[in-house]
């Protein structure tokens, strides 16, 4: 099957600082108010902090945070509320979404850049499974690459070959964020697929 997801808009927004990231995030949440969305972050602390900020400034939204610091029962309950449309927005580490059968997710935001295009593609692919038009946003702050570089450096279990592979994936993710070509085409080329999409992404 093809990697092409023609109903997804893939947008990258360049953010020079974390403050700008937060302001753009709030604008996007306002733009997509009352729609189902997932906001992916790199840590449980960020998930909780952004949940509090958005709840404080946009109190009419139903918002939750999902991460490994919660019990299995708590995580299951959050998933159920999200599936049943009782919760609109979930700030989540990348553990969220696996196995969730929810067709009407209208937008996915990456507050932090993922470590690879594989992760990015999997996570944006949770939007628009009903094939209706859906939006995805990567809030790209160059400094966030250091999060992944730090984790790579701390992981002493990686062989040199594994480390090089991870660095290549991170480099490809950075190239995707900075490219001026069609982003859908970039993804297809990365996964080795030839497909001449008509594209404005």
mmCIF file with all atom_site columns, C-alpha atoms in Angstrom:
data_model
loop_
_atom_site.group_PDB
_atom_site.id
_atom_site.type_symbol
_atom_site.label_atom_id
_atom_site.label_alt_id
_atom_site.label_comp_id
_atom_site.label_asym_id
_atom_site.label_entity_id
_atom_site.label_seq_id
_atom_site.pdbx_PDB_ins_code
_atom_site.Cartn_x
_atom_site.Cartn_y
_atom_site.Cartn_z
_atom_site.occupancy
_atom_site.B_iso_or_equiv
_atom_site.pdbx_formal_charge
_atom_site.auth_seq_id
_atom_site.auth_comp_id
_atom_site.auth_asym_id
_atom_site.auth_atom_id
_atom_site.pdbx_PDB_model_num
ATOM 1   C CA . UNK A 1 1   ? 0.000   0.000  0.000  1.00 0.00 ? 1   UNK A CA 1
ATOM 2   C CA . UNK A 1 2   ? 1.085   3.579  -0.636 1.00 0.00 ? 2   UNK A CA 1
ATOM 3   C CA . UNK A 1 3   ? 2.602   5.901  1.970  1.00 0.00 ? 3   UNK A CA 1
ATOM 4   C CA . UNK A 1 4   ? 0.638   8.768  0.391  1.00 0.00 ? 4   UNK A CA 1
ATOM 5   C CA . UNK A 1 5   ? -2.014  10.376 2.623  1.00 0.00 ? 5   UNK A CA 1
ATOM 6   C CA . UNK A 1 6   ? -3.570  12.949 0.318  1.00 0.00 ? 6   UNK A CA 1
ATOM 7   C CA . UNK A 1 7   ? -6.144  14.179 2.868  1.00 0.00 ? 7   UNK A CA 1
ATOM 8   C CA . UNK A 1 8   ? -3.443  15.375 5.295  1.00 0.00 ? 8   UNK A CA 1
ATOM 9   C CA . UNK A 1 9   ? -2.032  18.893 5.178  1.00 0.00 ? 9   UNK A CA 1
ATOM 10  C CA . UNK A 1 10  ? 1.590   18.776 6.395  1.00 0.00 ? 10  UNK A CA 1
ATOM 11  C CA . UNK A 1 11  ? 2.673   22.171 7.720  1.00 0.00 ? 11  UNK A CA 1
ATOM 12  C CA . UNK A 1 12  ? 5.932   23.160 9.400  1.00 0.00 ? 12  UNK A CA 1
ATOM 13  C CA . UNK A 1 13  ? 5.977   26.396 11.408 1.00 0.00 ? 13  UNK A CA 1
ATOM 14  C CA . UNK A 1 14  ? 9.410   27.727 12.314 1.00 0.00 ? 14  UNK A CA 1
ATOM 15  C CA . UNK A 1 15  ? 9.601   28.924 15.922 1.00 0.00 ? 15  UNK A CA 1
ATOM 16  C CA . UNK A 1 16  ? 12.752  30.744 17.106 1.00 0.00 ? 16  UNK A CA 1
ATOM 17  C CA . UNK A 1 17  ? 11.927  30.379 20.823 1.00 0.00 ? 17  UNK A CA 1
ATOM 18  C CA . UNK A 1 18  ? 9.841   28.232 23.147 1.00 0.00 ? 18  UNK A CA 1
ATOM 19  C CA . UNK A 1 19  ? 7.634   31.251 23.914 1.00 0.00 ? 19  UNK A CA 1
ATOM 20  C CA . UNK A 1 20  ? 6.792   31.554 20.202 1.00 0.00 ? 20  UNK A CA 1
ATOM 21  C CA . UNK A 1 21  ? 6.060   27.811 20.134 1.00 0.00 ? 21  UNK A CA 1
ATOM 22  C CA . UNK A 1 22  ? 3.580   28.228 22.985 1.00 0.00 ? 22  UNK A CA 1
ATOM 23  C CA . UNK A 1 23  ? 1.873   31.248 21.397 1.00 0.00 ? 23  UNK A CA 1
ATOM 24  C CA . UNK A 1 24  ? 1.475   29.465 18.059 1.00 0.00 ? 24  UNK A CA 1
ATOM 25  C CA . UNK A 1 25  ? 0.206   26.361 19.846 1.00 0.00 ? 25  UNK A CA 1
ATOM 26  C CA . UNK A 1 26  ? -2.531  28.379 21.567 1.00 0.00 ? 26  UNK A CA 1
ATOM 27  C CA . UNK A 1 27  ? -3.501  30.003 18.240 1.00 0.00 ? 27  UNK A CA 1
ATOM 28  C CA . UNK A 1 28  ? -3.801  26.568 16.623 1.00 0.00 ? 28  UNK A CA 1
ATOM 29  C CA . UNK A 1 29  ? -5.897  25.211 19.504 1.00 0.00 ? 29  UNK A CA 1
ATOM 30  C CA . UNK A 1 30  ? -8.198  28.211 19.123 1.00 0.00 ? 30  UNK A CA 1
ATOM 31  C CA . UNK A 1 31  ? -8.380  27.689 15.351 1.00 0.00 ? 31  UNK A CA 1
ATOM 32  C CA . UNK A 1 32  ? -9.331  24.021 15.818 1.00 0.00 ? 32  UNK A CA 1
ATOM 33  C CA . UNK A 1 33  ? -11.548 24.507 18.888 1.00 0.00 ? 33  UNK A CA 1
ATOM 34  C CA . UNK A 1 34  ? -14.141 21.780 19.436 1.00 0.00 ? 34  UNK A CA 1
ATOM 35  C CA . UNK A 1 35  ? -12.266 19.429 17.095 1.00 0.00 ? 35  UNK A CA 1
ATOM 36  C CA . UNK A 1 36  ? -10.416 16.281 18.203 1.00 0.00 ? 36  UNK A CA 1
ATOM 37  C CA . UNK A 1 37  ? -6.644  16.655 18.244 1.00 0.00 ? 37  UNK A CA 1
ATOM 38  C CA . UNK A 1 38  ? -3.408  15.210 19.620 1.00 0.00 ? 38  UNK A CA 1
ATOM 39  C CA . UNK A 1 39  ? -0.420  17.347 20.614 1.00 0.00 ? 39  UNK A CA 1
ATOM 40  C CA . UNK A 1 40  ? 2.785   15.302 20.802 1.00 0.00 ? 40  UNK A CA 1
ATOM 41  C CA . UNK A 1 41  ? 5.551   16.403 23.180 1.00 0.00 ? 41  UNK A CA 1
ATOM 42  C CA . UNK A 1 42  ? 8.888   14.918 24.234 1.00 0.00 ? 42  UNK A CA 1
ATOM 43  C CA . UNK A 1 43  ? 8.336   14.625 28.007 1.00 0.00 ? 43  UNK A CA 1
ATOM 44  C CA . UNK A 1 44  ? 5.643   14.076 30.619 1.00 0.00 ? 44  UNK A CA 1
ATOM 45  C CA . UNK A 1 45  ? 6.577   17.388 32.280 1.00 0.00 ? 45  UNK A CA 1
ATOM 46  C CA . UNK A 1 46  ? 5.896   19.291 29.043 1.00 0.00 ? 46  UNK A CA 1
ATOM 47  C CA . UNK A 1 47  ? 2.607   17.422 28.590 1.00 0.00 ? 47  UNK A CA 1
ATOM 48  C CA . UNK A 1 48  ? 1.436   18.500 32.057 1.00 0.00 ? 48  UNK A CA 1
ATOM 49  C CA . UNK A 1 49  ? 2.735   22.073 31.716 1.00 0.00 ? 49  UNK A CA 1
ATOM 50  C CA . UNK A 1 50  ? 1.048   22.662 28.351 1.00 0.00 ? 50  UNK A CA 1
ATOM 51  C CA . UNK A 1 51  ? -2.175  21.106 29.608 1.00 0.00 ? 51  UNK A CA 1
ATOM 52  C CA . UNK A 1 52  ? -2.223  23.600 32.504 1.00 0.00 ? 52  UNK A CA 1
ATOM 53  C CA . UNK A 1 53  ? -1.366  26.575 30.274 1.00 0.00 ? 53  UNK A CA 1
ATOM 54  C CA . UNK A 1 54  ? -4.001  25.744 27.656 1.00 0.00 ? 54  UNK A CA 1
ATOM 55  C CA . UNK A 1 55  ? -6.634  24.956 30.285 1.00 0.00 ? 55  UNK A CA 1
ATOM 56  C CA . UNK A 1 56  ? -5.923  28.264 32.020 1.00 0.00 ? 56  UNK A CA 1
ATOM 57  C CA . UNK A 1 57  ? -6.061  30.388 28.864 1.00 0.00 ? 57  UNK A CA 1
ATOM 58  C CA . UNK A 1 58  ? -8.680  28.390 26.912 1.00 0.00 ? 58  UNK A CA 1
ATOM 59  C CA . UNK A 1 59  ? -10.974 27.098 29.685 1.00 0.00 ? 59  UNK A CA 1
ATOM 60  C CA . UNK A 1 60  ? -13.755 26.126 27.252 1.00 0.00 ? 60  UNK A CA 1
ATOM 61  C CA . UNK A 1 61  ? -11.599 23.274 25.858 1.00 0.00 ? 61  UNK A CA 1
ATOM 62  C CA . UNK A 1 62  ? -11.591 19.784 27.384 1.00 0.00 ? 62  UNK A CA 1
ATOM 63  C CA . UNK A 1 63  ? -7.918  18.886 27.729 1.00 0.00 ? 63  UNK A CA 1
ATOM 64  C CA . UNK A 1 64  ? -5.945  16.007 29.248 1.00 0.00 ? 64  UNK A CA 1
ATOM 65  C CA . UNK A 1 65  ? -2.311  14.903 29.475 1.00 0.00 ? 65  UNK A CA 1
ATOM 66  C CA . UNK A 1 66  ? -1.217  11.339 28.708 1.00 0.00 ? 66  UNK A CA 1
ATOM 67  C CA . UNK A 1 67  ? 2.189   9.910  29.626 1.00 0.00 ? 67  UNK A CA 1
ATOM 68  C CA . UNK A 1 68  ? 4.011   7.030  31.299 1.00 0.00 ? 68  UNK A CA 1
ATOM 69  C CA . UNK A 1 69  ? 3.751   8.684  34.731 1.00 0.00 ? 69  UNK A CA 1
ATOM 70  C CA . UNK A 1 70  ? 0.048   7.769  34.913 1.00 0.00 ? 70  UNK A CA 1
ATOM 71  C CA . UNK A 1 71  ? -1.281  4.395  36.009 1.00 0.00 ? 71  UNK A CA 1
ATOM 72  C CA . UNK A 1 72  ? -2.529  1.928  33.394 1.00 0.00 ? 72  UNK A CA 1
ATOM 73  C CA . UNK A 1 73  ? -6.112  2.558  34.562 1.00 0.00 ? 73  UNK A CA 1
ATOM 74  C CA . UNK A 1 74  ? -5.692  6.326  34.216 1.00 0.00 ? 74  UNK A CA 1
ATOM 75  C CA . UNK A 1 75  ? -4.250  5.971  30.715 1.00 0.00 ? 75  UNK A CA 1
ATOM 76  C CA . UNK A 1 76  ? -7.081  3.657  29.638 1.00 0.00 ? 76  UNK A CA 1
ATOM 77  C CA . UNK A 1 77  ? -9.684  6.087  31.014 1.00 0.00 ? 77  UNK A CA 1
ATOM 78  C CA . UNK A 1 78  ? -8.118  9.009  29.092 1.00 0.00 ? 78  UNK A CA 1
ATOM 79  C CA . UNK A 1 79  ? -8.139  6.969  25.883 1.00 0.00 ? 79  UNK A CA 1
ATOM 80  C CA . UNK A 1 80  ? -11.806 6.053  26.383 1.00 0.00 ? 80  UNK A CA 1
ATOM 81  C CA . UNK A 1 81  ? -12.842 9.674  27.007 1.00 0.00 ? 81  UNK A CA 1
ATOM 82  C CA . UNK A 1 82  ? -10.952 10.739 23.882 1.00 0.00 ? 82  UNK A CA 1
ATOM 83  C CA . UNK A 1 83  ? -12.532 8.015  21.721 1.00 0.00 ? 83  UNK A CA 1
ATOM 84  C CA . UNK A 1 84  ? -15.999 8.949  23.030 1.00 0.00 ? 84  UNK A CA 1
ATOM 85  C CA . UNK A 1 85  ? -15.394 12.670 22.230 1.00 0.00 ? 85  UNK A CA 1
ATOM 86  C CA . UNK A 1 86  ? -15.670 13.626 25.920 1.00 0.00 ? 86  UNK A CA 1
ATOM 87  C CA . UNK A 1 87  ? -12.090 14.905 25.732 1.00 0.00 ? 87  UNK A CA 1
ATOM 88  C CA . UNK A 1 88  ? -11.151 17.028 22.710 1.00 0.00 ? 88  UNK A CA 1
ATOM 89  C CA . UNK A 1 89  ? -7.408  17.463 23.152 1.00 0.00 ? 89  UNK A CA 1
ATOM 90  C CA . UNK A 1 90  ? -4.691  15.200 24.504 1.00 0.00 ? 90  UNK A CA 1
ATOM 91  C CA . UNK A 1 91  ? -1.151  16.382 25.218 1.00 0.00 ? 91  UNK A CA 1
ATOM 92  C CA . UNK A 1 92  ? 0.826   13.184 24.909 1.00 0.00 ? 92  UNK A CA 1
ATOM 93  C CA . UNK A 1 93  ? 4.205   11.554 24.756 1.00 0.00 ? 93  UNK A CA 1
ATOM 94  C CA . UNK A 1 94  ? 4.588   9.226  21.784 1.00 0.00 ? 94  UNK A CA 1
ATOM 95  C CA . UNK A 1 95  ? 3.056   6.315  23.725 1.00 0.00 ? 95  UNK A CA 1
ATOM 96  C CA . UNK A 1 96  ? -0.407  7.712  22.932 1.00 0.00 ? 96  UNK A CA 1
ATOM 97  C CA . UNK A 1 97  ? -2.385  6.606  19.931 1.00 0.00 ? 97  UNK A CA 1
ATOM 98  C CA . UNK A 1 98  ? -1.150  3.059  19.496 1.00 0.00 ? 98  UNK A CA 1
ATOM 99  C CA . UNK A 1 99  ? -4.199  0.970  18.765 1.00 0.00 ? 99  UNK A CA 1
ATOM 100 C CA . UNK A 1 100 ? -6.652  3.862  19.154 1.00 0.00 ? 100 UNK A CA 1
ATOM 101 C CA . UNK A 1 101 ? -9.481  3.444  16.683 1.00 0.00 ? 101 UNK A CA 1
ATOM 102 C CA . UNK A 1 102 ? -10.740 7.010  16.300 1.00 0.00 ? 102 UNK A CA 1
ATOM 103 C CA . UNK A 1 103 ? -11.499 8.135  12.769 1.00 0.00 ? 103 UNK A CA 1
ATOM 104 C CA . UNK A 1 104 ? -12.336 11.820 13.372 1.00 0.00 ? 104 UNK A CA 1
ATOM 105 C CA . UNK A 1 105 ? -9.033  13.192 14.693 1.00 0.00 ? 105 UNK A CA 1
ATOM 106 C CA . UNK A 1 106 ? -8.893  16.472 12.756 1.00 0.00 ? 106 UNK A CA 1
ATOM 107 C CA . UNK A 1 107 ? -5.410  17.667 13.668 1.00 0.00 ? 107 UNK A CA 1
ATOM 108 C CA . UNK A 1 108 ? -2.067  16.550 15.079 1.00 0.00 ? 108 UNK A CA 1
ATOM 109 C CA . UNK A 1 109 ? 0.519   18.994 16.420 1.00 0.00 ? 109 UNK A CA 1
ATOM 110 C CA . UNK A 1 110 ? 4.147   18.115 17.126 1.00 0.00 ? 110 UNK A CA 1
ATOM 111 C CA . UNK A 1 111 ? 5.233   20.618 19.760 1.00 0.00 ? 111 UNK A CA 1
ATOM 112 C CA . UNK A 1 112 ? 8.696   19.012 19.654 1.00 0.00 ? 112 UNK A CA 1
ATOM 113 C CA . UNK A 1 113 ? 10.319  17.548 16.560 1.00 0.00 ? 113 UNK A CA 1
ATOM 114 C CA . UNK A 1 114 ? 10.168  13.717 16.506 1.00 0.00 ? 114 UNK A CA 1
ATOM 115 C CA . UNK A 1 115 ? 13.411  11.743 16.376 1.00 0.00 ? 115 UNK A CA 1
ATOM 116 C CA . UNK A 1 116 ? 12.695  10.234 12.965 1.00 0.00 ? 116 UNK A CA 1
ATOM 117 C CA . UNK A 1 117 ? 10.436  10.465 9.941  1.00 0.00 ? 117 UNK A CA 1
ATOM 118 C CA . UNK A 1 118 ? 9.141   6.998  10.848 1.00 0.00 ? 118 UNK A CA 1
ATOM 119 C CA . UNK A 1 119 ? 7.794   8.370  14.145 1.00 0.00 ? 119 UNK A CA 1
ATOM 120 C CA . UNK A 1 120 ? 6.496   11.520 12.470 1.00 0.00 ? 120 UNK A CA 1
ATOM 121 C CA . UNK A 1 121 ? 4.651   9.593  9.745  1.00 0.00 ? 121 UNK A CA 1
ATOM 122 C CA . UNK A 1 122 ? 3.116   7.185  12.248 1.00 0.00 ? 122 UNK A CA 1
ATOM 123 C CA . UNK A 1 123 ? 1.906   10.018 14.495 1.00 0.00 ? 123 UNK A CA 1
ATOM 124 C CA . UNK A 1 124 ? 0.498   12.348 11.817 1.00 0.00 ? 124 UNK A CA 1
ATOM 125 C CA . UNK A 1 125 ? -1.199  9.270  10.360 1.00 0.00 ? 125 UNK A CA 1
ATOM 126 C CA . UNK A 1 126 ? -3.533  9.213  13.357 1.00 0.00 ? 126 UNK A CA 1
ATOM 127 C CA . UNK A 1 127 ? -5.324  12.241 11.893 1.00 0.00 ? 127 UNK A CA 1
ATOM 128 C CA . UNK A 1 128 ? -8.024  11.939 9.257  1.00 0.00 ? 128 UNK A CA 1
ATOM 129 C CA . UNK A 1 129 ? -8.556  8.197  9.214  1.00 0.00 ? 129 UNK A CA 1
ATOM 130 C CA . UNK A 1 130 ? -12.103 8.910  7.999  1.00 0.00 ? 130 UNK A CA 1
ATOM 131 C CA . UNK A 1 131 ? -10.354 10.369 4.907  1.00 0.00 ? 131 UNK A CA 1
ATOM 132 C CA . UNK A 1 132 ? -11.765 13.852 5.556  1.00 0.00 ? 132 UNK A CA 1
ATOM 133 C CA . UNK A 1 133 ? -9.290  16.755 5.226  1.00 0.00 ? 133 UNK A CA 1
ATOM 134 C CA . UNK A 1 134 ? -7.121  17.073 8.336  1.00 0.00 ? 134 UNK A CA 1
ATOM 135 C CA . UNK A 1 135 ? -4.213  19.259 9.396  1.00 0.00 ? 135 UNK A CA 1
ATOM 136 C CA . UNK A 1 136 ? -0.838  18.434 10.897 1.00 0.00 ? 136 UNK A CA 1
ATOM 137 C CA . UNK A 1 137 ? 1.628   20.959 12.285 1.00 0.00 ? 137 UNK A CA 1
ATOM 138 C CA . UNK A 1 138 ? 5.279   20.643 13.272 1.00 0.00 ? 138 UNK A CA 1
ATOM 139 C CA . UNK A 1 139 ? 6.379   23.551 15.495 1.00 0.00 ? 139 UNK A CA 1
ATOM 140 C CA . UNK A 1 140 ? 10.037  23.496 14.516 1.00 0.00 ? 140 UNK A CA 1
ATOM 141 C CA . UNK A 1 141 ? 12.525  24.966 16.976 1.00 0.00 ? 141 UNK A CA 1
ATOM 142 C CA . UNK A 1 142 ? 16.126  24.089 16.062 1.00 0.00 ? 142 UNK A CA 1
ATOM 143 C CA . UNK A 1 143 ? 17.030  23.884 19.760 1.00 0.00 ? 143 UNK A CA 1
ATOM 144 C CA . UNK A 1 144 ? 14.659  20.943 20.214 1.00 0.00 ? 144 UNK A CA 1
ATOM 145 C CA . UNK A 1 145 ? 17.059  18.770 18.209 1.00 0.00 ? 145 UNK A CA 1
ATOM 146 C CA . UNK A 1 146 ? 19.305  18.878 21.280 1.00 0.00 ? 146 UNK A CA 1
ATOM 147 C CA . UNK A 1 147 ? 16.704  16.850 23.196 1.00 0.00 ? 147 UNK A CA 1
ATOM 148 C CA . UNK A 1 148 ? 17.280  13.911 20.851 1.00 0.00 ? 148 UNK A CA 1
ATOM 149 C CA . UNK A 1 149 ? 21.045  14.442 20.661 1.00 0.00 ? 149 UNK A CA 1
ATOM 150 C CA . UNK A 1 150 ? 21.192  14.432 24.460 1.00 0.00 ? 150 UNK A CA 1
ATOM 151 C CA . UNK A 1 151 ? 19.261  11.169 24.672 1.00 0.00 ? 151 UNK A CA 1
ATOM 152 C CA . UNK A 1 152 ? 21.520  9.614  22.029 1.00 0.00 ? 152 UNK A CA 1
ATOM 153 C CA . UNK A 1 153 ? 24.645  10.640 23.914 1.00 0.00 ? 153 UNK A CA 1
ATOM 154 C CA . UNK A 1 154 ? 23.290  9.299  27.209 1.00 0.00 ? 154 UNK A CA 1
ATOM 155 C CA . UNK A 1 155 ? 22.370  5.922  25.730 1.00 0.00 ? 155 UNK A CA 1
ATOM 156 C CA . UNK A 1 156 ? 25.533  3.887  26.308 1.00 0.00 ? 156 UNK A CA 1
ATOM 157 C CA . UNK A 1 157 ? 23.920  0.682  25.008 1.00 0.00 ? 157 UNK A CA 1
ATOM 158 C CA . UNK A 1 158 ? 24.007  1.813  21.371 1.00 0.00 ? 158 UNK A CA 1
ATOM 159 C CA . UNK A 1 159 ? 26.701  0.478  19.057 1.00 0.00 ? 159 UNK A CA 1
ATOM 160 C CA . UNK A 1 160 ? 28.468  2.957  16.778 1.00 0.00 ? 160 UNK A CA 1
ATOM 161 C CA . UNK A 1 161 ? 26.419  1.655  13.858 1.00 0.00 ? 161 UNK A CA 1
ATOM 162 C CA . UNK A 1 162 ? 23.139  2.124  15.753 1.00 0.00 ? 162 UNK A CA 1
ATOM 163 C CA . UNK A 1 163 ? 24.191  5.620  16.806 1.00 0.00 ? 163 UNK A CA 1
ATOM 164 C CA . UNK A 1 164 ? 25.006  6.545  13.190 1.00 0.00 ? 164 UNK A CA 1
ATOM 165 C CA . UNK A 1 165 ? 21.628  5.202  12.058 1.00 0.00 ? 165 UNK A CA 1
ATOM 166 C CA . UNK A 1 166 ? 19.805  7.262  14.696 1.00 0.00 ? 166 UNK A CA 1
ATOM 167 C CA . UNK A 1 167 ? 21.781  10.379 13.746 1.00 0.00 ? 167 UNK A CA 1
ATOM 168 C CA . UNK A 1 168 ? 20.895  9.812  10.081 1.00 0.00 ? 168 UNK A CA 1
ATOM 169 C CA . UNK A 1 169 ? 17.197  9.569  10.997 1.00 0.00 ? 169 UNK A CA 1
ATOM 170 C CA . UNK A 1 170 ? 17.419  12.763 13.048 1.00 0.00 ? 170 UNK A CA 1
ATOM 171 C CA . UNK A 1 171 ? 19.235  14.509 10.186 1.00 0.00 ? 171 UNK A CA 1
ATOM 172 C CA . UNK A 1 172 ? 16.479  13.397 7.757  1.00 0.00 ? 172 UNK A CA 1
ATOM 173 C CA . UNK A 1 173 ? 13.844  14.770 10.133 1.00 0.00 ? 173 UNK A CA 1
ATOM 174 C CA . UNK A 1 174 ? 15.679  18.099 10.235 1.00 0.00 ? 174 UNK A CA 1
ATOM 175 C CA . UNK A 1 175 ? 15.913  18.170 6.424  1.00 0.00 ? 175 UNK A CA 1
ATOM 176 C CA . UNK A 1 176 ? 12.166  17.523 6.231  1.00 0.00 ? 176 UNK A CA 1
ATOM 177 C CA . UNK A 1 177 ? 11.494  20.464 8.559  1.00 0.00 ? 177 UNK A CA 1
ATOM 178 C CA . UNK A 1 178 ? 13.684  22.792 6.500  1.00 0.00 ? 178 UNK A CA 1
ATOM 179 C CA . UNK A 1 179 ? 12.847  21.627 2.968  1.00 0.00 ? 179 UNK A CA 1
ATOM 180 C CA . UNK A 1 180 ? 11.208  23.910 0.426  1.00 0.00 ? 180 UNK A CA 1
ATOM 181 C CA . UNK A 1 181 ? 9.944   20.987 -1.668 1.00 0.00 ? 181 UNK A CA 1
ATOM 182 C CA . UNK A 1 182 ? 6.580   19.241 -1.311 1.00 0.00 ? 182 UNK A CA 1
ATOM 183 C CA . UNK A 1 183 ? 6.606   17.584 2.115  1.00 0.00 ? 183 UNK A CA 1
ATOM 184 C CA . UNK A 1 184 ? 4.466   14.662 0.998  1.00 0.00 ? 184 UNK A CA 1
ATOM 185 C CA . UNK A 1 185 ? 6.927   14.003 -1.836 1.00 0.00 ? 185 UNK A CA 1
ATOM 186 C CA . UNK A 1 186 ? 9.818   14.220 0.642  1.00 0.00 ? 186 UNK A CA 1
ATOM 187 C CA . UNK A 1 187 ? 8.220   11.495 2.791  1.00 0.00 ? 187 UNK A CA 1
ATOM 188 C CA . UNK A 1 188 ? 7.500   9.262  -0.216 1.00 0.00 ? 188 UNK A CA 1
ATOM 189 C CA . UNK A 1 189 ? 11.104  9.592  -1.418 1.00 0.00 ? 189 UNK A CA 1
ATOM 190 C CA . UNK A 1 190 ? 12.415  8.819  2.076  1.00 0.00 ? 190 UNK A CA 1
ATOM 191 C CA . UNK A 1 191 ? 10.409  5.589  2.147  1.00 0.00 ? 191 UNK A CA 1
ATOM 192 C CA . UNK A 1 192 ? 11.485  4.740  -1.412 1.00 0.00 ? 192 UNK A CA 1
ATOM 193 C CA . UNK A 1 193 ? 8.156   5.281  -3.133 1.00 0.00 ? 193 UNK A CA 1
ATOM 194 C CA . UNK A 1 194 ? 7.735   6.933  -6.527 1.00 0.00 ? 194 UNK A CA 1
ATOM 195 C CA . UNK A 1 195 ? 4.510   8.933  -6.681 1.00 0.00 ? 195 UNK A CA 1
ATOM 196 C CA . UNK A 1 196 ? 3.922   12.175 -8.565 1.00 0.00 ? 196 UNK A CA 1
ATOM 197 C CA . UNK A 1 197 ? 1.483   13.857 -6.192 1.00 0.00 ? 197 UNK A CA 1
ATOM 198 C CA . UNK A 1 198 ? -0.080  17.195 -7.009 1.00 0.00 ? 198 UNK A CA 1
ATOM 199 C CA . UNK A 1 199 ? 0.983   18.924 -3.853 1.00 0.00 ? 199 UNK A CA 1
ATOM 200 C CA . UNK A 1 200 ? 1.179   22.297 -2.147 1.00 0.00 ? 200 UNK A CA 1
ATOM 201 C CA . UNK A 1 201 ? 2.716   21.083 1.118  1.00 0.00 ? 201 UNK A CA 1
#
